[in-house]
mmCIF file of C-alpha atoms and ligand atoms in Angstrom:
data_model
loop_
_atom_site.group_PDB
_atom_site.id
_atom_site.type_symbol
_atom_site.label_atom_id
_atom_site.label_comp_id
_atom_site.label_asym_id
_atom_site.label_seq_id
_atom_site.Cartn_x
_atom_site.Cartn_y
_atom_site.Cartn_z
ATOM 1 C CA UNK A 1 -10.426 -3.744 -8.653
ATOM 2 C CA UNK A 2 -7.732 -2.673 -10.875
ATOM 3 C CA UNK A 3 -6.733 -3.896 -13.790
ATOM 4 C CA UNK A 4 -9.583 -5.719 -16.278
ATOM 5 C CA UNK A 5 -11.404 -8.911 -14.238
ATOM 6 C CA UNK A 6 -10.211 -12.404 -14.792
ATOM 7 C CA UNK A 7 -12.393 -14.829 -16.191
ATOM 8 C CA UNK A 8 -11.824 -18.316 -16.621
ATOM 9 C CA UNK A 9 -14.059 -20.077 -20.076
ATOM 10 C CA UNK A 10 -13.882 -23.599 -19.148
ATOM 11 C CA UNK A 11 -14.163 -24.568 -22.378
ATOM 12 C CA UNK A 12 -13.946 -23.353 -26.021
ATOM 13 C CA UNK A 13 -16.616 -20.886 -27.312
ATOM 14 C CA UNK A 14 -17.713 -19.645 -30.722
ATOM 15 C CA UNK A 15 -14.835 -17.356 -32.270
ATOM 16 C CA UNK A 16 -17.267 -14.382 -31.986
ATOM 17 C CA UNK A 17 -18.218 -15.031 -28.666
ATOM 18 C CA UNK A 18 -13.776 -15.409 -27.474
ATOM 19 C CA UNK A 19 -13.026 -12.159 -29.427
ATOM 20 C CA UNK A 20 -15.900 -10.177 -27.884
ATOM 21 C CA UNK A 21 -15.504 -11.765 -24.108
ATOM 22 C CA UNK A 22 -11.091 -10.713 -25.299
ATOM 23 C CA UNK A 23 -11.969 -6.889 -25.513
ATOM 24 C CA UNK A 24 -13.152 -6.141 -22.160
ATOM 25 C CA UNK A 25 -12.035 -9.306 -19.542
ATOM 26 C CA UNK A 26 -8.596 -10.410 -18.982
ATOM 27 C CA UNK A 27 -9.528 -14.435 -20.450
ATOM 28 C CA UNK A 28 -8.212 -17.779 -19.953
ATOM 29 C CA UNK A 29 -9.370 -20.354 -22.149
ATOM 30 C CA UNK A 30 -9.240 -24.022 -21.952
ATOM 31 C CA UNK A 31 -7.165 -24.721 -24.980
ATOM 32 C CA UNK A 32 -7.622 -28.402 -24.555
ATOM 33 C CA UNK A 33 -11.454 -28.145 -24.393
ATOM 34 C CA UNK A 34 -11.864 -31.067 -22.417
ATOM 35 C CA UNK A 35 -14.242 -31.051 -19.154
ATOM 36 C CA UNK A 36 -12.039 -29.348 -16.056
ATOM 37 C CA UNK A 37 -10.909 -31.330 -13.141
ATOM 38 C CA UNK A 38 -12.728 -30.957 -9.548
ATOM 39 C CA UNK A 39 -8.682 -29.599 -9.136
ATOM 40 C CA UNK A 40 -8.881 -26.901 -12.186
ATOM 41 C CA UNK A 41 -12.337 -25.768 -11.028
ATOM 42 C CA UNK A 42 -11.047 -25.150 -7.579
ATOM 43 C CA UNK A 43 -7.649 -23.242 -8.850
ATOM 44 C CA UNK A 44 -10.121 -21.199 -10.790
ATOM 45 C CA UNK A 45 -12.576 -20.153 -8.345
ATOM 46 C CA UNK A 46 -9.929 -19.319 -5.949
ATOM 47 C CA UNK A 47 -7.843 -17.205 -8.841
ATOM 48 C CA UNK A 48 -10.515 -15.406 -11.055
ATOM 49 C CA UNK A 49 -13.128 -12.933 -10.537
ATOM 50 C CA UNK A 50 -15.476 -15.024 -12.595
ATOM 51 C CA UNK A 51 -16.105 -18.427 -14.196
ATOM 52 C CA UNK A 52 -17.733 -19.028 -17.360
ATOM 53 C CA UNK A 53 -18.392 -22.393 -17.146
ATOM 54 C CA UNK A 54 -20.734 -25.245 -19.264
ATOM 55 C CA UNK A 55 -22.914 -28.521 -18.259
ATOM 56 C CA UNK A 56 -19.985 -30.182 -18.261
ATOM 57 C CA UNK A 57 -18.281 -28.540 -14.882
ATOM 58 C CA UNK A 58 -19.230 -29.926 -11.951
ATOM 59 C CA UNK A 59 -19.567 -27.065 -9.878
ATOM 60 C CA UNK A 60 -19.929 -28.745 -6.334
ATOM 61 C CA UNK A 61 -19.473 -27.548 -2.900
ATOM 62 C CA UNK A 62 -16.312 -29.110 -2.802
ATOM 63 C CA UNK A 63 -15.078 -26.741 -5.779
ATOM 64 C CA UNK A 64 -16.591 -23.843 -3.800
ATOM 65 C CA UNK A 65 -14.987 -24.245 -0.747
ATOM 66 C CA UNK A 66 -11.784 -23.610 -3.061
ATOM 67 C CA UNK A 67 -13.703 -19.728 -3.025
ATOM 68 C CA UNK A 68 -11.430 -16.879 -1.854
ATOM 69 C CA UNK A 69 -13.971 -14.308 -2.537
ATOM 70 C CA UNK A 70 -12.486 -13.116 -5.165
ATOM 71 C CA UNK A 71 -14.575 -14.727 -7.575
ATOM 72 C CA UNK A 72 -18.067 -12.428 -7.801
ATOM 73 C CA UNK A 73 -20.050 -14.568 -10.373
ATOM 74 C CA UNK A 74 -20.422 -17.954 -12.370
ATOM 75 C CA UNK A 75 -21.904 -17.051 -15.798
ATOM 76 C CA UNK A 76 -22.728 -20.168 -17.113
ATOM 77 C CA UNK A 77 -23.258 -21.072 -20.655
ATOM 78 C CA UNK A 78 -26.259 -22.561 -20.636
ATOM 79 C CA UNK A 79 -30.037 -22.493 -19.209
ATOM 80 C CA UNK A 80 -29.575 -25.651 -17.167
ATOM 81 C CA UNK A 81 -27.674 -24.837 -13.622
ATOM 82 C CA UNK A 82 -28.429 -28.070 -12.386
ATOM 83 C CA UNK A 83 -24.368 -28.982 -12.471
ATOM 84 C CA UNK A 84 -24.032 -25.564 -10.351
ATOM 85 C CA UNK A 85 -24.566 -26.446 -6.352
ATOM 86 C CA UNK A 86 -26.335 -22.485 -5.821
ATOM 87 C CA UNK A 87 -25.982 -22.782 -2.071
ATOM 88 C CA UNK A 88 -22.293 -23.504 -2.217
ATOM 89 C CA UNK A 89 -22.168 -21.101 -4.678
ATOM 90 C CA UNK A 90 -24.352 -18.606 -2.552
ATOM 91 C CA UNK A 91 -22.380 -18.797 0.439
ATOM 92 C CA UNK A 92 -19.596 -18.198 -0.938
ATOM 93 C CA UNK A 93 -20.448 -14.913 -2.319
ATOM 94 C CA UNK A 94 -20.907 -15.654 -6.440
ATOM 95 C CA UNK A 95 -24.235 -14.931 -7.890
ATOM 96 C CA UNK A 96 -24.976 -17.614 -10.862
ATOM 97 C CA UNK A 97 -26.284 -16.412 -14.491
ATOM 98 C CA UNK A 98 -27.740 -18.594 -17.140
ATOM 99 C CA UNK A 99 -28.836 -18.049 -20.626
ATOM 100 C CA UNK A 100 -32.188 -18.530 -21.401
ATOM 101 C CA UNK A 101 -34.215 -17.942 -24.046
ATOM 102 C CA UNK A 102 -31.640 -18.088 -26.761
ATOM 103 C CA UNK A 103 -31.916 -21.863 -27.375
ATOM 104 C CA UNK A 104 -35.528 -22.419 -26.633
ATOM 105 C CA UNK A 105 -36.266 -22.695 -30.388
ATOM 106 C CA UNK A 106 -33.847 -25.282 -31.639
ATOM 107 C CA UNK A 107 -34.271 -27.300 -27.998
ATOM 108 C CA UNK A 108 -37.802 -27.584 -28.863
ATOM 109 C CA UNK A 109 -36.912 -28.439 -32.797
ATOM 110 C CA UNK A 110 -35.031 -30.693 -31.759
ATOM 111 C CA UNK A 111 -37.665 -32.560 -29.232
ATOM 112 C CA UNK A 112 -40.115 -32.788 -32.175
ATOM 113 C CA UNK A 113 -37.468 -34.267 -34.067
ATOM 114 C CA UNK A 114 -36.795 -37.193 -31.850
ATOM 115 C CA UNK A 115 -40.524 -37.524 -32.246
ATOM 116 C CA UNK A 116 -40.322 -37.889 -35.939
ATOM 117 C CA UNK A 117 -37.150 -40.100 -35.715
ATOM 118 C CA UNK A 118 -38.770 -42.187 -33.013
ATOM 119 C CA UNK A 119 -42.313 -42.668 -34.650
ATOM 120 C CA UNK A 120 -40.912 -43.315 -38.134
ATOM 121 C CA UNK A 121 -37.656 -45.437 -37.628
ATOM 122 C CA UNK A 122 -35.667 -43.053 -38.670
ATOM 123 C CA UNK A 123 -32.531 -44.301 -36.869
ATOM 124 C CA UNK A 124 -32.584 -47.644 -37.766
ATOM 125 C CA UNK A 125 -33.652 -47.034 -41.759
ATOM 126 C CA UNK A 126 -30.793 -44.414 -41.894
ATOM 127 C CA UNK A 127 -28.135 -47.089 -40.104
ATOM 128 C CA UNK A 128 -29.689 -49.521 -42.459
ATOM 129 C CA UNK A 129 -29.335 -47.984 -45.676
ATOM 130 C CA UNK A 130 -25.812 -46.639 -44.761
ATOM 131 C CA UNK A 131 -25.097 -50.819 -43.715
ATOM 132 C CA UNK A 132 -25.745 -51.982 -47.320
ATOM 133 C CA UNK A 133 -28.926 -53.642 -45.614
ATOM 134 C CA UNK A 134 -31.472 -52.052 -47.447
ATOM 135 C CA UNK A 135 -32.787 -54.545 -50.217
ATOM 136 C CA UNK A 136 -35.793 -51.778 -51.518
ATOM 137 C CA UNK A 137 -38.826 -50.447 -51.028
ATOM 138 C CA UNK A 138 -42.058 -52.626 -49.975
ATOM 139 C CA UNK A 139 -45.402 -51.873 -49.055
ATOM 140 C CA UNK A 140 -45.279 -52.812 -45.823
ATOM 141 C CA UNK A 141 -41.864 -52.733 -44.811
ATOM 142 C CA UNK A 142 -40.300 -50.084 -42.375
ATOM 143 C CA UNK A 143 -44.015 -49.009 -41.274
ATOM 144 C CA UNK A 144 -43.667 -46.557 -38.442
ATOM 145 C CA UNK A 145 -46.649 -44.574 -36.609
ATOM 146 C CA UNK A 146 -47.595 -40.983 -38.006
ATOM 147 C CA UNK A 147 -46.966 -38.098 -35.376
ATOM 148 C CA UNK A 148 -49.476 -36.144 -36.996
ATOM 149 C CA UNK A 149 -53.130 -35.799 -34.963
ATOM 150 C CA UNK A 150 -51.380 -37.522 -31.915
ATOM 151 C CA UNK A 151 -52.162 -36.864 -28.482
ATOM 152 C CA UNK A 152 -48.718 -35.302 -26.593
ATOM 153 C CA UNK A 153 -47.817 -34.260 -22.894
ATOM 154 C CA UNK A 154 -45.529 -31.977 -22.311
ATOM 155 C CA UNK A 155 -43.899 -32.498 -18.317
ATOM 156 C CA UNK A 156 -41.918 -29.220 -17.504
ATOM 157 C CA UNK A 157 -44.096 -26.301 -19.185
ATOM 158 C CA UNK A 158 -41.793 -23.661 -19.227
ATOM 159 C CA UNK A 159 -40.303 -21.699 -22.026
ATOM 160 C CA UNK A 160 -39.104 -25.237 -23.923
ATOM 161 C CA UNK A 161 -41.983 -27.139 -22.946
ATOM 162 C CA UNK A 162 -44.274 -24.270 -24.385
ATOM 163 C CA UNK A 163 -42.416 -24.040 -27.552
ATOM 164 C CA UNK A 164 -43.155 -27.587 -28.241
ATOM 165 C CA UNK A 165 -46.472 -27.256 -27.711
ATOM 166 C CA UNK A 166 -46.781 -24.562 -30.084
ATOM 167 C CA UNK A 167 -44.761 -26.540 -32.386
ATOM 168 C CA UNK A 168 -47.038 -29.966 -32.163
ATOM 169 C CA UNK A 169 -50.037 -28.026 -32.045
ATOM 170 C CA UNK A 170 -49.696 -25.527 -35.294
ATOM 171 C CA UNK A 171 -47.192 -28.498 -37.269
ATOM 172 C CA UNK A 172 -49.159 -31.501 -36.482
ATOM 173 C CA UNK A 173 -52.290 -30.641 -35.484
ATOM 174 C CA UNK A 174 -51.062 -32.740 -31.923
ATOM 175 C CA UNK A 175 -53.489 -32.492 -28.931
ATOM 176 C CA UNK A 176 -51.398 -31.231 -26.574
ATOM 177 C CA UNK A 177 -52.212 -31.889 -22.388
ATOM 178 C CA UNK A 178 -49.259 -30.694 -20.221
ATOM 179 C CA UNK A 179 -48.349 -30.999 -16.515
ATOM 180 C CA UNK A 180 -45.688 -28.616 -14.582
ATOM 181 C CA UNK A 181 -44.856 -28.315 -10.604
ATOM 182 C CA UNK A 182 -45.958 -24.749 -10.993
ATOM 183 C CA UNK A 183 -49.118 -23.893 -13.099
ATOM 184 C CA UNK A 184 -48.031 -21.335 -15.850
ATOM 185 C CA UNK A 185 -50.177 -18.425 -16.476
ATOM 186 C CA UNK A 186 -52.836 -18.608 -17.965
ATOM 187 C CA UNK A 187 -52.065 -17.103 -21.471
ATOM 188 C CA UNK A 188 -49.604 -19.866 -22.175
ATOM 189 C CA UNK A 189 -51.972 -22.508 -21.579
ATOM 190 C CA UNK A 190 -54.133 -21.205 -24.851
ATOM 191 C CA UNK A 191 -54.754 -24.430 -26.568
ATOM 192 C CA UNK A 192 -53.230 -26.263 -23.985
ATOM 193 C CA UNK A 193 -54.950 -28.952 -21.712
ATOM 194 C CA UNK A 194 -53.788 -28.844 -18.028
ATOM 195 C CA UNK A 195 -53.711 -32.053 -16.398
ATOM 196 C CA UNK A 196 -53.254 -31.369 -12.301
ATOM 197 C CA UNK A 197 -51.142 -34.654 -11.719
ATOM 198 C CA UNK A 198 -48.348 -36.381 -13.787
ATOM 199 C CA UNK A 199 -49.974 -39.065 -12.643
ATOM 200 C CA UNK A 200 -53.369 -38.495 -14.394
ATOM 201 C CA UNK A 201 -51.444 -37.348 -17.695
ATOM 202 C CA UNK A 202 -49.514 -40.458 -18.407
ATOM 203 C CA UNK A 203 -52.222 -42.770 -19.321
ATOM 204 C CA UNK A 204 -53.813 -40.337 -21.660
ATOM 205 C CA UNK A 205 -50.369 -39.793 -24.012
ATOM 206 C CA UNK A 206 -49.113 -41.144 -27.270
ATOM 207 C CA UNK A 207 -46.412 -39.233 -26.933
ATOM 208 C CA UNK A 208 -44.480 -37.771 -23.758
ATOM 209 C CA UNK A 209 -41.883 -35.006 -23.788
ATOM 210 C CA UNK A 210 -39.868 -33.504 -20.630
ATOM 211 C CA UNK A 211 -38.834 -30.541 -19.983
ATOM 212 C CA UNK A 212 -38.420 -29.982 -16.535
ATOM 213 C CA UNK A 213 -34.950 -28.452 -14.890
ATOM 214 C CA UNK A 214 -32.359 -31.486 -13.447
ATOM 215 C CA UNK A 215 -31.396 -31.673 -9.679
ATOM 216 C CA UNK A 216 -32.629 -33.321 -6.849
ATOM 217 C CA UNK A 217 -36.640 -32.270 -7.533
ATOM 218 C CA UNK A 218 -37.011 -33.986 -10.864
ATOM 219 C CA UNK A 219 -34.458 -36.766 -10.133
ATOM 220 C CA UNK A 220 -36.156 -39.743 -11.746
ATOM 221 C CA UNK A 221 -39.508 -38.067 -12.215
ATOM 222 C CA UNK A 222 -39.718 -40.896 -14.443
ATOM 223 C CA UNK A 223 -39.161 -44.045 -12.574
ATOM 224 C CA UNK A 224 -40.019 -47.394 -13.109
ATOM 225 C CA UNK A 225 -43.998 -46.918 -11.778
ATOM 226 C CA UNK A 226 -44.957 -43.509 -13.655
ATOM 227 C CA UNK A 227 -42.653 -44.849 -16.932
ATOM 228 C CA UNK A 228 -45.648 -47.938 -16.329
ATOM 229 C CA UNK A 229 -48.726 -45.510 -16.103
ATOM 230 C CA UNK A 230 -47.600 -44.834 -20.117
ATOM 231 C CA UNK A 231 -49.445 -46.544 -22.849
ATOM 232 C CA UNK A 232 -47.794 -49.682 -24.976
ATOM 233 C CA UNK A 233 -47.761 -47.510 -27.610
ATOM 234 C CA UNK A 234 -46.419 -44.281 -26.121
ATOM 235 C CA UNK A 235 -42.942 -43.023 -26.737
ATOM 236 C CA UNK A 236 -40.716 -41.058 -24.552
ATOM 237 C CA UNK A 237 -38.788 -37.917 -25.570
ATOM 238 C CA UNK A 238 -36.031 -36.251 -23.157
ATOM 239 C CA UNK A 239 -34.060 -33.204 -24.255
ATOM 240 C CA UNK A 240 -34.065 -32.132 -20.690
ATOM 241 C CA UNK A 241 -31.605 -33.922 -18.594
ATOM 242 C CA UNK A 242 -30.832 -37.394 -17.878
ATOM 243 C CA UNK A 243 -31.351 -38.071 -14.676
ATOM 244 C CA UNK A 244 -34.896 -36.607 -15.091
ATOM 245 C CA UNK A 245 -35.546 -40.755 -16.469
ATOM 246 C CA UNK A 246 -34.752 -43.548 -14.836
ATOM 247 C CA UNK A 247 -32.683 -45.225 -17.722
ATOM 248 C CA UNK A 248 -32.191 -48.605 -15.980
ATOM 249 C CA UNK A 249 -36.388 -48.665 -15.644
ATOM 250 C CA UNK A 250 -36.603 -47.184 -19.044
ATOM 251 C CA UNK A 251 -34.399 -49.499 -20.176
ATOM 252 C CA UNK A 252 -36.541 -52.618 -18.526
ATOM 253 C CA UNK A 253 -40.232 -51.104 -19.920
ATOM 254 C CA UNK A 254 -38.529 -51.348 -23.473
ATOM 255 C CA UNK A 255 -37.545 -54.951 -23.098
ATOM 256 C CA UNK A 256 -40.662 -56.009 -21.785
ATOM 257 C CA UNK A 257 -42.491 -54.500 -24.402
ATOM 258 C CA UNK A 258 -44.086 -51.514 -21.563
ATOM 259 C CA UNK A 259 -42.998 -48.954 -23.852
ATOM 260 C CA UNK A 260 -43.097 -48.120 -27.933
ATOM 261 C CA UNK A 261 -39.513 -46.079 -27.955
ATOM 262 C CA UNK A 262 -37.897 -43.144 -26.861
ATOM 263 C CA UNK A 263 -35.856 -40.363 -28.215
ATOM 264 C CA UNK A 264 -33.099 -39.464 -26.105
ATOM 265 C CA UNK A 265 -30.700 -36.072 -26.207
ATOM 266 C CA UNK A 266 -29.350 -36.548 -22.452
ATOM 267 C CA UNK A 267 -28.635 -39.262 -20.553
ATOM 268 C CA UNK A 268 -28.085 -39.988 -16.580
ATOM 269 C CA UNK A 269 -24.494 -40.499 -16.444
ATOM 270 C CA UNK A 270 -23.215 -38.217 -19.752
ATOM 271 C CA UNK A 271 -21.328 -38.815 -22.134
ATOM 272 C CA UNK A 272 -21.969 -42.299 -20.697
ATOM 273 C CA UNK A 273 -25.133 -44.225 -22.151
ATOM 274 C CA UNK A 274 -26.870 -46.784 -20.734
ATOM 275 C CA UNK A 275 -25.844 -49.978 -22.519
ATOM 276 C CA UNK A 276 -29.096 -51.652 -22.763
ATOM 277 C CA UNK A 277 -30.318 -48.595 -25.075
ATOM 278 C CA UNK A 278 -27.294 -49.027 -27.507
ATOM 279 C CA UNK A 279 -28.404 -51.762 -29.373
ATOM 280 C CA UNK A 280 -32.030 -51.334 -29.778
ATOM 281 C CA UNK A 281 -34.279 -50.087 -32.934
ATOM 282 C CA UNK A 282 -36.914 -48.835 -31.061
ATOM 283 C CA UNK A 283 -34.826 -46.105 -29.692
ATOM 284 C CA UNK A 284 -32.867 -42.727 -31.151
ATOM 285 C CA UNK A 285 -30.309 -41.369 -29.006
ATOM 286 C CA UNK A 286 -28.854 -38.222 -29.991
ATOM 287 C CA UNK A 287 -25.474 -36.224 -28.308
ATOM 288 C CA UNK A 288 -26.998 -33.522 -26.067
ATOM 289 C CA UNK A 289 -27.698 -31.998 -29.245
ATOM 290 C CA UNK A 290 -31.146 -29.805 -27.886
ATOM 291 C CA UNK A 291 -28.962 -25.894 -28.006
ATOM 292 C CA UNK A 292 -26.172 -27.091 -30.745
ATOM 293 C CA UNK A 293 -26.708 -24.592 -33.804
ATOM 294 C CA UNK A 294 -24.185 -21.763 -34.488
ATOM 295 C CA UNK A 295 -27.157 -19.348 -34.224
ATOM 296 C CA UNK A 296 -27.783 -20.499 -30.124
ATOM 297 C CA UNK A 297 -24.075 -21.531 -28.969
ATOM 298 C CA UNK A 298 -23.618 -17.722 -30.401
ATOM 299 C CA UNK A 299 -26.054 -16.265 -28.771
ATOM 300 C CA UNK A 300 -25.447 -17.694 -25.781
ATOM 301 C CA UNK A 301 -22.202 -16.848 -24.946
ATOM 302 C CA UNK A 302 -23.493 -13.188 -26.082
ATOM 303 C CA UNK A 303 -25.898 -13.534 -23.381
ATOM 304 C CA UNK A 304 -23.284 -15.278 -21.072
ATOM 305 C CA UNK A 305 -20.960 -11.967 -21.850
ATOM 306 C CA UNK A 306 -23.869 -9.712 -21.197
ATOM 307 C CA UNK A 307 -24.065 -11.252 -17.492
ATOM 308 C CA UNK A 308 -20.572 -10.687 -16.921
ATOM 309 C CA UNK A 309 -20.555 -7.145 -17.756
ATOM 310 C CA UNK A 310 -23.520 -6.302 -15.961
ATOM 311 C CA UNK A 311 -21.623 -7.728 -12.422
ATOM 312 C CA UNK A 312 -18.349 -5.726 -13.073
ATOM 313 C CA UNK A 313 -20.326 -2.570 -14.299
ATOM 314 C CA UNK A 314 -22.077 -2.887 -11.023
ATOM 315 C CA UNK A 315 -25.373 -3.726 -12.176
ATOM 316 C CA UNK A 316 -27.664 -6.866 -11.661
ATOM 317 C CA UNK A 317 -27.286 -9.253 -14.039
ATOM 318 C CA UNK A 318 -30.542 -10.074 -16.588
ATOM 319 C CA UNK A 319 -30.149 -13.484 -16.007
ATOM 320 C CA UNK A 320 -28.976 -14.094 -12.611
ATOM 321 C CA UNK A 321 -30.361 -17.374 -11.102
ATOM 322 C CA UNK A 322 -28.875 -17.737 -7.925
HETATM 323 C C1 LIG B 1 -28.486 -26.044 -21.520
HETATM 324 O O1 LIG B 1 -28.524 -24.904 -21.948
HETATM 325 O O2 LIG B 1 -28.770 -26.322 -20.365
HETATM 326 C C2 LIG B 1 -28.072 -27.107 -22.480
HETATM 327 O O3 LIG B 1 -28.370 -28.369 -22.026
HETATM 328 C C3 LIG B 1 -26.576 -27.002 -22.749
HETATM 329 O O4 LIG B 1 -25.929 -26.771 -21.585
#
């Protein structure tokens, strides 16, 4: 190649992150920082030498049969690839890079958050006092449920899901069970109950927080009969990805009373939300908040950069993931 590589950021990154990517690729940004077309995609796979893109490219097969070859990897700004089709992208000759550990602490903040919110009404008081609607303080108004001592299962028990264990365990003294498709080793189920079926874990939960990957093996993991295996009182917390739920069936166990609340971060058809959840109390439904601090969107377009330069210095990536 001659010349520096060409990489198209789909969208707009922290300053730090543009001026560092600026000194060694030849960049185009997405001034607009809207979501790129199925069109723009394919122009820039068939154009660059890479693609940094975020969850919000759909990165089909029908983008990569826009692939000349030219492009060598998708760096992608994020630990989810579940946008990213990795056979397309396989065959046509772009390895895929993600960025993982960088947001697994304010993810997992913000899961135990939604907890919180969910458990104590934190949603509704705060819309209520900002309303006007808040006449004062009674002893047995606005009672929610204490997190503390509860029982929780984590679904997904990989870097996230362990962090939130750690979190419930040492912060609120939570019993923790937790149920993956692949058993973790053992050192990271210290303190941690394994349950062998997600079946066998959802009766026994106050609480239930996912943390599984998106894409076609954890497309509604949660559907209308596991979402019934939960308690009355349970609550459901997803900062994992949307379609990982059900929403229409989540949306029914609310209304019949099958389900205490949930705490949502993503949603099946982002930015889209499912209008039966809009208008209830009993749920807290966040903006796909789980990696948005300065500290992580930093770091991970460091890590995002460190991928790049790794392909075009000829060495494998840290993070490649397809
Ligand atoms: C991730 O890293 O996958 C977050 O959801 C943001 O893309």
């Amino acid at each position: 190649m001659t010349g520096r590589p060409r990489v198209v950021v789909t969208r707009r990154l922290p300053e730090a992150v543009e001026a560092a990517l600026a000194e060694r690729f030849d960049v185009e940004r997405n001034l607009e920082d809207r979501p790129l077309t199925t069109e723009a995609l394919r122009a820039a796979l068939a154009t660059a030498d890479a693609l940094l893109p975020t969850v919000t490219d759909r990165l089909s097969a029908e983008v990569f049969a826009a692939a000349t070859g030219r492009c060598r990897v998708i760096a992608n700004f994020g630990v989810g690839v579940n946008h990213i089709d990795l056979a397309a992208a396989a065959r046509a000759g772009c390895l895929v890079t993600n960025t993982p550990d960088v947001l697994t602490d304010d993810t997992a903040d913000l899961a135990i958050l939604l907890m919180l919110a969910v458990l104590r009404g934190a949603g509704a008081g705060e819309r209520r006092v900002r309303s006007g609607g808040w006449d004062g303080w009674g002893p047995t108004s606005d009672l929610g449920r204490r997190l503390t001592g509860k029982t929780l299962g984590v679904v997904g028990f990989g870097r996230i899901g362990q962090a939130v264990a750690r979190r419930a365990r040492a912060g609120f003294g939570m019993t923790v069970l937790a149920w993956s498709r692949r058993r973790p080793a053992a050192a990271a189920l210290e303190g941690v109950t394994w349950v062998e079926s997600l079946e066998a874990l959802l009766p026994q939960v106050d609480v239930l927080s996912l943390h599984t990957p998106g894409g076609a093996e954890t497309q509604h993991l949660l559907d209308a009969a596991r979402l019934a295996r939960l308690q009355r009182h349970a609550v459901l917390v997803n900062t994992a990805r949307g379609d990982v739920v059900d929403e229409a069936a989540l949306v029914a166990a609310l209304e019949a009373g099958r389900l205490a609340g949930a705490g949502l971060d993503v949603y099946e058809r982002e930015p889209a939300v499912h209008p039966g959840l809009l208008g209830r109390d009993d749920v807290v439904l966040l903006p796909h908040l789980g990696s948005a601090t300065v500290e992580s969107r930093s770091a991970m377009g460091m890590r995002a950069l460190e991928n790049l330069v790794a392909v075009f210095d000829g060495r494998t990536p840290p993070d490649r993931v397809g």
